[in-house]
Short mmCIF file of C-alpha atoms and ligand atoms in Angstrom, two decimals:
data_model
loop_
_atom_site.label_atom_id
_atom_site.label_comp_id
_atom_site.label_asym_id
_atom_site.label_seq_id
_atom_site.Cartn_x
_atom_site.Cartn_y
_atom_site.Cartn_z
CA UNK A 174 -99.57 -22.26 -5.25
CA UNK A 175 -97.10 -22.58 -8.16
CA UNK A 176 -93.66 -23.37 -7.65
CA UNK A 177 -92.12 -22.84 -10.95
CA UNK A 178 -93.97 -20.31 -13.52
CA UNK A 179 -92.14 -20.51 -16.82
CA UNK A 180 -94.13 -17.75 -18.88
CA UNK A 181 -93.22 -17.24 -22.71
CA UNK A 182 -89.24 -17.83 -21.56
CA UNK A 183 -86.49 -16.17 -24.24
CA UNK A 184 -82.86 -16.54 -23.96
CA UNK A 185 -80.55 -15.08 -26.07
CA UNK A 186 -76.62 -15.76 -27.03
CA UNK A 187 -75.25 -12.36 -26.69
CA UNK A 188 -71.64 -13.28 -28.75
CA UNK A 189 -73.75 -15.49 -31.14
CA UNK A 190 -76.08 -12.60 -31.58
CA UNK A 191 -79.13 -15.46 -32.03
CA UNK A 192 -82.29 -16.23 -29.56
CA UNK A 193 -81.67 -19.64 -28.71
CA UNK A 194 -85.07 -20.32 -26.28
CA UNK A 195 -88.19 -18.76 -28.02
CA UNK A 196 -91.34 -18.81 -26.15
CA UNK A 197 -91.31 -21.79 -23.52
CA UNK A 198 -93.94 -21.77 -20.96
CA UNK A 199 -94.75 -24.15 -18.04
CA UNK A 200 -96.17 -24.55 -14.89
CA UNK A 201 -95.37 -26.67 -11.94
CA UNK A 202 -97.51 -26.98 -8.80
CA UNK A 203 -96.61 -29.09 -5.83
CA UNK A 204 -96.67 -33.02 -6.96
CA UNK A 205 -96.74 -31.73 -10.46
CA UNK A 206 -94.17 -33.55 -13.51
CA UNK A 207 -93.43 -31.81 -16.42
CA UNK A 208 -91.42 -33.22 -18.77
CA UNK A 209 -89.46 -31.70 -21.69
CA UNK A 210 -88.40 -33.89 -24.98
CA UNK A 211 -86.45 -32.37 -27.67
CA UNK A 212 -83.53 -32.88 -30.24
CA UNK A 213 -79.81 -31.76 -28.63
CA UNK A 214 -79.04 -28.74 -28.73
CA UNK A 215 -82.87 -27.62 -28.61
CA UNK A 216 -82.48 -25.48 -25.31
CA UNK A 217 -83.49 -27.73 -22.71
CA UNK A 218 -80.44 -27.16 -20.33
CA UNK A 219 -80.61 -23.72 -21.12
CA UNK A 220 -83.98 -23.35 -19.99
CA UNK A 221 -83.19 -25.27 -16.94
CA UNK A 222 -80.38 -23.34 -16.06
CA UNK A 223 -82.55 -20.11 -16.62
CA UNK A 224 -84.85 -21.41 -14.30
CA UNK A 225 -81.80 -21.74 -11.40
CA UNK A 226 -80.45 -18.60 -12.50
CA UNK A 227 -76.96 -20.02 -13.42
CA UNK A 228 -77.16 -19.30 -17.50
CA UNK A 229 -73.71 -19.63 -19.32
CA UNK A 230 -72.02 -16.20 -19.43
CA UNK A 231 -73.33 -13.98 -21.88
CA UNK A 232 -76.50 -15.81 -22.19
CA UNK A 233 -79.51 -13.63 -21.25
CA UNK A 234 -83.47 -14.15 -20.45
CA UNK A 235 -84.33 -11.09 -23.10
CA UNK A 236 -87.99 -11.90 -22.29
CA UNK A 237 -90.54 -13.21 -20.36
CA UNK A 238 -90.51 -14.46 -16.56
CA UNK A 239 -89.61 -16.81 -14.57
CA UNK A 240 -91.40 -17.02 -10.69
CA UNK A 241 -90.22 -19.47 -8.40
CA UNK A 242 -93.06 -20.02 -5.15
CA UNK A 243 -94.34 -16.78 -6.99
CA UNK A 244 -91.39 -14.49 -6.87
CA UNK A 245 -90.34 -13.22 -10.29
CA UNK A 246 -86.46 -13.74 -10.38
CA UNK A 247 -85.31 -11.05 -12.43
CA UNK A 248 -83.34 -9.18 -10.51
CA UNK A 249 -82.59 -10.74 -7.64
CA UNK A 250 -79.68 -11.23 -6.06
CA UNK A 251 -76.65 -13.28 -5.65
CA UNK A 252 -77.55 -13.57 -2.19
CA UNK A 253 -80.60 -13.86 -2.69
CA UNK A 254 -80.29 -16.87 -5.34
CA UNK A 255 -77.86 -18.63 -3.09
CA UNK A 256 -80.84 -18.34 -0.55
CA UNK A 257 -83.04 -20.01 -2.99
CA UNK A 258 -81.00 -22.85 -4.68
CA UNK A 259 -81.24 -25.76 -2.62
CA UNK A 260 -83.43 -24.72 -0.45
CA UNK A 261 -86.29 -24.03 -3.08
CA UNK A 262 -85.22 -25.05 -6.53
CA UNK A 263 -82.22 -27.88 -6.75
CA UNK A 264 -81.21 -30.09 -9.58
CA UNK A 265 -79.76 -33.20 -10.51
CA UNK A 266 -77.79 -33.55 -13.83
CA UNK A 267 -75.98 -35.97 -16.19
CA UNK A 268 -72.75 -37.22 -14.47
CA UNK A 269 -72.77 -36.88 -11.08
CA UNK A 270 -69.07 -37.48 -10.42
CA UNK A 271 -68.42 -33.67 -11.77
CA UNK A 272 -70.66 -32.29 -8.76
CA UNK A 273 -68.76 -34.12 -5.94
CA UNK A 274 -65.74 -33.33 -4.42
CA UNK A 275 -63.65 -36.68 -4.82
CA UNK A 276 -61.24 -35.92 -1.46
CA UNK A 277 -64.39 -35.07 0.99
CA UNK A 278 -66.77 -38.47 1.84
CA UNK A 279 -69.60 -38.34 0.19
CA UNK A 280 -72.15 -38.33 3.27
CA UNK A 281 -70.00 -34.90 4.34
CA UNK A 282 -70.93 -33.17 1.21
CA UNK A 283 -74.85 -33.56 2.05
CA UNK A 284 -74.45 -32.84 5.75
CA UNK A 285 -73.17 -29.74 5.23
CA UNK A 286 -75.24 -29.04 2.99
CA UNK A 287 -77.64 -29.26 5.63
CA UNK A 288 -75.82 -27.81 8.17
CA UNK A 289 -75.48 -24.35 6.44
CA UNK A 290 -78.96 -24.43 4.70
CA UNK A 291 -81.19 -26.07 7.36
CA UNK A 292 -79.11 -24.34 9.88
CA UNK A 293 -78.27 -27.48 11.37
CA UNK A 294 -75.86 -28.83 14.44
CA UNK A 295 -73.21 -30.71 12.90
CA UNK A 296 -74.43 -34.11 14.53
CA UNK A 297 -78.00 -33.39 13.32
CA UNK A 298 -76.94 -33.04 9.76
CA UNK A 299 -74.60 -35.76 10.38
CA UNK A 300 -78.03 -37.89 11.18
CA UNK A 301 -80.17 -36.27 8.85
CA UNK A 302 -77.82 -37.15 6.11
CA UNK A 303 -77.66 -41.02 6.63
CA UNK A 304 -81.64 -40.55 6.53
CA UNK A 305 -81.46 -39.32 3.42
CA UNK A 306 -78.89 -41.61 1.74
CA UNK A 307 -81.44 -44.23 3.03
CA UNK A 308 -84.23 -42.44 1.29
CA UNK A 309 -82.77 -42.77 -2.01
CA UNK A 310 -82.56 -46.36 -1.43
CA UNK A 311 -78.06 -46.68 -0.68
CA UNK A 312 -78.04 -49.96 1.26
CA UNK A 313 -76.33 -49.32 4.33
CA UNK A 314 -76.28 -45.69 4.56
CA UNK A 315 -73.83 -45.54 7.17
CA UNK A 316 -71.15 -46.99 5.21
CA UNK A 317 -72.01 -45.30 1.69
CA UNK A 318 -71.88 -42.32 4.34
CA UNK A 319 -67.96 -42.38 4.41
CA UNK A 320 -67.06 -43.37 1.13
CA UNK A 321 -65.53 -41.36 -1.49
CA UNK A 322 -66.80 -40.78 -4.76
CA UNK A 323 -64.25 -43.43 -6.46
CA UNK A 324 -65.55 -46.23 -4.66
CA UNK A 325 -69.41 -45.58 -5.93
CA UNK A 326 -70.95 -47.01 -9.11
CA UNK A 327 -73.06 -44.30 -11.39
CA UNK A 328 -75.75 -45.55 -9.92
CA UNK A 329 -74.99 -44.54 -6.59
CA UNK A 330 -73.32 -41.21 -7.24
CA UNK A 331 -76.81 -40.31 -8.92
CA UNK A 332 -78.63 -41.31 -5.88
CA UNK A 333 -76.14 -39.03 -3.26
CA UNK A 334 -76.75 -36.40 -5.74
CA UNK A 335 -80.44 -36.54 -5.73
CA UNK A 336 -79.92 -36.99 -1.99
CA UNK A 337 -77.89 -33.61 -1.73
CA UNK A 338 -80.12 -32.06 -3.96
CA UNK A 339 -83.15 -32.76 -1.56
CA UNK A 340 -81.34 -32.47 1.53
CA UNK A 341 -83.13 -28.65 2.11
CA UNK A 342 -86.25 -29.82 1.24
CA UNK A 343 -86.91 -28.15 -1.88
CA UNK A 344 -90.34 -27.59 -3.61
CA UNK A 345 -88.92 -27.91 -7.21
CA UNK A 346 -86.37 -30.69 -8.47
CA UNK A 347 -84.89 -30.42 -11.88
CA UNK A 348 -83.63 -33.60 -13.68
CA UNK A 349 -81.77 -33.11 -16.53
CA UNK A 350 -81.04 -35.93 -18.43
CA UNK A 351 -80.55 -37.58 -14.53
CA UNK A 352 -80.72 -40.85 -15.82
CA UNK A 353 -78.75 -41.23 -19.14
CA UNK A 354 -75.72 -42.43 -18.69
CA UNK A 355 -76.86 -44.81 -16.12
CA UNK A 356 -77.99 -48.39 -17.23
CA UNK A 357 -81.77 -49.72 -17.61
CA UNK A 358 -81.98 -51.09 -14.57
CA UNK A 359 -80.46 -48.56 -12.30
CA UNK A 360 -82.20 -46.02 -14.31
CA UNK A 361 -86.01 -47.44 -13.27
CA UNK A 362 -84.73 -47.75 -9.67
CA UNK A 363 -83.65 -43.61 -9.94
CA UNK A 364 -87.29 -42.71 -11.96
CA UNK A 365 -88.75 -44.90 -9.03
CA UNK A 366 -87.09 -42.84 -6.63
CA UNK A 367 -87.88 -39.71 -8.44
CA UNK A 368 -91.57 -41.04 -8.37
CA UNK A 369 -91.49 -41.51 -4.72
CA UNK A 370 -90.03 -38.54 -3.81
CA UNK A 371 -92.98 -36.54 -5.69
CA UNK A 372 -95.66 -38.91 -4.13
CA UNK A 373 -94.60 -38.35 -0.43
CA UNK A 374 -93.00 -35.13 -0.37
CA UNK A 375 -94.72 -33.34 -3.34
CA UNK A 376 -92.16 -32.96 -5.04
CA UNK A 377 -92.67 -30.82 -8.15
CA UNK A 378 -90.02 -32.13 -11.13
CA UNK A 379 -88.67 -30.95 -14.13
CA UNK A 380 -87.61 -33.90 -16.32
CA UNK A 381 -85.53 -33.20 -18.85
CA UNK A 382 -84.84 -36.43 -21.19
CA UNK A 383 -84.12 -36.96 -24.72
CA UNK A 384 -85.52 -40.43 -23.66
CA UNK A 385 -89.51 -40.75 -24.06
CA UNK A 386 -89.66 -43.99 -22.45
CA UNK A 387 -88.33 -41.71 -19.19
CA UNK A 388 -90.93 -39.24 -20.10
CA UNK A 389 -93.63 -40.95 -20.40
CA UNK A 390 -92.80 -43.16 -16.62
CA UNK A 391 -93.17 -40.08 -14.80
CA UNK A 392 -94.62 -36.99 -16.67
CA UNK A 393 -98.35 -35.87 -15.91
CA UNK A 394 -97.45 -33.45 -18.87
CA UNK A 395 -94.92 -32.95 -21.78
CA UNK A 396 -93.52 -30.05 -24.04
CA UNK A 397 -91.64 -31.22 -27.17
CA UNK A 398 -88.95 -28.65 -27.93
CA UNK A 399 -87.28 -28.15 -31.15
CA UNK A 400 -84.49 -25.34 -31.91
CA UNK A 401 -85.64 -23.31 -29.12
CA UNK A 402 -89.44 -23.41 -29.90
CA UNK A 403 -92.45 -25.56 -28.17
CA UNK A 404 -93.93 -27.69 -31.45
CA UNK A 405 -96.35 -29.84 -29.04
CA UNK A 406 -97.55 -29.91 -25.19
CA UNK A 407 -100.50 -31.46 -23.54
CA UNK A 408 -100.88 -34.16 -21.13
CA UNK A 409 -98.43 -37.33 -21.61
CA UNK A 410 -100.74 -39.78 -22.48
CA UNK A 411 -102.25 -37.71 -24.95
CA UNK A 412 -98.72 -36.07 -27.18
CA UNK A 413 -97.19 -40.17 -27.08
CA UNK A 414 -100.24 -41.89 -28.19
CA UNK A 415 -101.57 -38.96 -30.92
CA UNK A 416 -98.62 -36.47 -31.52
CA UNK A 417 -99.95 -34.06 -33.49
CA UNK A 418 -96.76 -32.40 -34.74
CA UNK A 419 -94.97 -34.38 -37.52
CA UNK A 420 -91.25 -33.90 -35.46
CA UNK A 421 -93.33 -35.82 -32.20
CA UNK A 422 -94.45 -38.62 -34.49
CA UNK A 423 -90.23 -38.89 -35.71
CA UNK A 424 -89.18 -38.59 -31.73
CA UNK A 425 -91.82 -41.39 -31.53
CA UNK A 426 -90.97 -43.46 -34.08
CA UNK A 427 -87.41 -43.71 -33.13
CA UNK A 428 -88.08 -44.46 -29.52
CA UNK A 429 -90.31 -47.65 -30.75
CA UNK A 430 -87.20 -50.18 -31.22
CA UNK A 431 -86.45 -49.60 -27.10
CA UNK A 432 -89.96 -50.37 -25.96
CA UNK A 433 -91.98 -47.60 -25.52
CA UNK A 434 -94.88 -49.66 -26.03
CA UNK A 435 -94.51 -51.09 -22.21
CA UNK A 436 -94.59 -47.80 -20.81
CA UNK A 437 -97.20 -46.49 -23.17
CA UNK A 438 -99.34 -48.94 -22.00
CA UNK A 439 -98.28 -47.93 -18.37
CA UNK A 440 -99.77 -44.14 -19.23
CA UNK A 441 -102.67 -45.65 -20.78
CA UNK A 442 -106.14 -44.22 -18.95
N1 ATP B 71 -72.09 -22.78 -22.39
C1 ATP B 71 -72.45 -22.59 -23.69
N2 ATP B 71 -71.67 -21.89 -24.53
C2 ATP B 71 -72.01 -21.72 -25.82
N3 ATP B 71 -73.13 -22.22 -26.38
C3 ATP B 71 -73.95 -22.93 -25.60
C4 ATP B 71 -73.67 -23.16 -24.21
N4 ATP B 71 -74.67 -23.89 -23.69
C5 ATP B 71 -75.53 -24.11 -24.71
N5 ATP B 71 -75.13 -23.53 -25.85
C6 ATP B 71 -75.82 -23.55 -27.14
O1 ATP B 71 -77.20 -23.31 -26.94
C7 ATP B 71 -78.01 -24.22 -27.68
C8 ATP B 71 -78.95 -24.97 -26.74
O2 ATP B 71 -78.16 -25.73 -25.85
P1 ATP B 71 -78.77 -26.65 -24.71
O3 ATP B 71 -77.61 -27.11 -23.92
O4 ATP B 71 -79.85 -25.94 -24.00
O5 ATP B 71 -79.38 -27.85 -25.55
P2 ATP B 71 -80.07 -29.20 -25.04
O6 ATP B 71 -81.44 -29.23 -25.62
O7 ATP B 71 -79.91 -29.32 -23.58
O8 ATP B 71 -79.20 -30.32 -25.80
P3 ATP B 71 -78.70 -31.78 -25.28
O9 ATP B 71 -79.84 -32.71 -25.54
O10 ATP B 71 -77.53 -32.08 -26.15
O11 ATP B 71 -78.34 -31.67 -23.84
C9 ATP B 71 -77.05 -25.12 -28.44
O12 ATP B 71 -76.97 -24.62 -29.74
C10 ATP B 71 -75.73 -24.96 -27.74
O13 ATP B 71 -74.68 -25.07 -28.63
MG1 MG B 72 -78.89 -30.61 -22.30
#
C-alpha cells in the first residue's frame, strides 16, 4: 500500500508565469524515508506543500498526481483535505514557535487536536496528549503539558510539534528542514525521534534537508533537486558515496568540513 505517490509532480507560478517543480516523482510506503537535498529555492517546500494541498496562492500542480493512501487529490475538497491533514498526512517545519498559539498551553493545542480528529472525550485527549509529549522524549510531560510556548527551548517546541503532528496517527510525516535551526545535539535527539517513530509506528517520512549529514541518518532513499528538476535519486548509500551528477559531488563536497564521513560510515552496507 503506498501512502504518498508523487508521480512526475509540476507546479507552476501563475503571476511569475514560470514552472517552478518539473517532474518530481516519489514513493513512500509504510516505514519508508525519502529524503530530498537540493539548493534553496529548488522547490522542496513547494513540493511538500503540494503534497498537503496548501500551495501558496496562485501556485498550481499543472501536471502530474499526487495520491495519498491511493486517492488522487486533485480535486478534492476543502472538507475533504481538512479530513485528511492530520489525520493522514501531517508535517513538521522550520520554527516551530510560528505554529503554536503562544496564549493556549502547549499540551491544549495537541489535545484538541485529538479531541476533534480522534473524536476524543476531553479527558481522553487530555491523557492521550501527556502520552505523546512523553513519546517525543519531554521529561515530565505533565508539566511541559501546561506550559506556554515562551517558556520552551527550540528543542522542545520541535518535539510538541512533532507530537501534534502525530497526535491522529498519521501514515505520512513531512519534515521540512525540522531540524535546522535547532543545535547538533538536540537535532540527533529529534532525527532519533523521527527514527523511532518510523520503526514502531511505520511511519512513512518525507525529509526535507539542505543538510546531507540529516539525510543520510535517516533516508532509505534520496532525490537531489536542483531548480525544480530531479538531477540524481537512488538509494542513500549509493547517491553519498558515488554521486553521479557533478551538482551531488558539489552538495557533497561542501558537507565534508561538518562530518559527513561519521554518518557515511553509519549508511555504509
Ligand atoms: N509564497 C511564495 N511566493 C512567491 N514565490 C514563492 C513562494 N514560495 C516559494 N516561492 C518561489 O518558488 C521557488 C521554490 O521555492 P521553495 O520554497 O520550494 O524552495 P526550497 O527548495 O524549499 O528552498 P529553501 O531551501 O530555501 O527552503 C523559489 O524560487 C521561491 O522564490
Ligand atoms: Mg524550503
Amino acid at each position: 500500500m503506498t501512502a504518498l505517490a508523487v508521480r512526475d509532480l509540476h507546479i507552476r507560478d501563475l503571476v511569475g508565469d514560470r514552472e517552478i517543480v518539473r517532474g518530481v516523482s516519489f514513493e513512500l510506503t509504510p516505514g519508508k524515508v525519502v529524503g530530498i537535498v537540493g539548493e534553496s529555492g529548488s522547490g522542496k517546500t513547494l513540493t511538500c506543500r503540494a503534497a498537503l494541498g496548501i500551495l501558496p496562492e496562485h501556485f498550481v500542480v499543472s501536471a502530474g498526481s499526487i495520491e495519498i493512501g491511493g486517492r488522487d487529490i486533485a480535486g478534492l475538497s476543502d472538507a475533504e483535505w481538512t479530513g485528511l491533514r492530520g489525520s493522514t498526512i501531517s508535517a513538521v517545519f522550520q520554527d516551530p514557535a510560528s505554529y503554536l498559539n503562544p496564549s493556549m498551553r502547549v499540551g491544549a493545542q495537541i489535545a484538541e487536536v485529538i479531541r476533534v480528529k480522534k473524536r476524543a472525550s476531553r479527558r481522553e485527549a487530555r491523557r492521550r496528549a501527556v502520552e505523546l509529549l512523553a513519546a517525543v522524549h519531554l521529561r515530565d510531560p505533565a508539566l511541559v503539558y501546561e506550559q506556554y510556548t515562551y517558556e520552551l527551548s527550540g528543542g522542545m517546541l520541535q518535539r510538541v510539534l512533532i507530537a501534534a503532528a502525530i497526535a491522529a496517527d498519521p501514515a505520512v510525516l513531512i519534515a521540512d528542514e525540522a531540524t535546522t535551526a535547532l543545535d547538533v545535539i538536540v537535532q540527533a535527539e529529534i532525527l532519533d525521534l523521527l527514527a523511532d517513530l518510523r520503526a514502531r509506528a511505520g511511519l512513512a517520512l518525507l525529509v526535507v534537508s539542505h543538510d546531507l549529514a540529516v539525510i543520510a541518518q535517516l533516508c532509505d532513499e534520496v532525490l537531489v533537486l536542483r531548480d525544480g528538476e530531479v538531477v540524481e535519486r537512488g538509494e542513500t548509500a549509493d547517491v553519498l558515496h558515488e554521486p553521479r551528477h557533478e551538482y551531488t559531488r558539489l552538495l557533497i563536497s561542501e558537507h565534508e568540513q561538518y562530518g559527513l564521513d561519521k554518518y557515511l560510515e553509519a549508511v555504509d552496507v
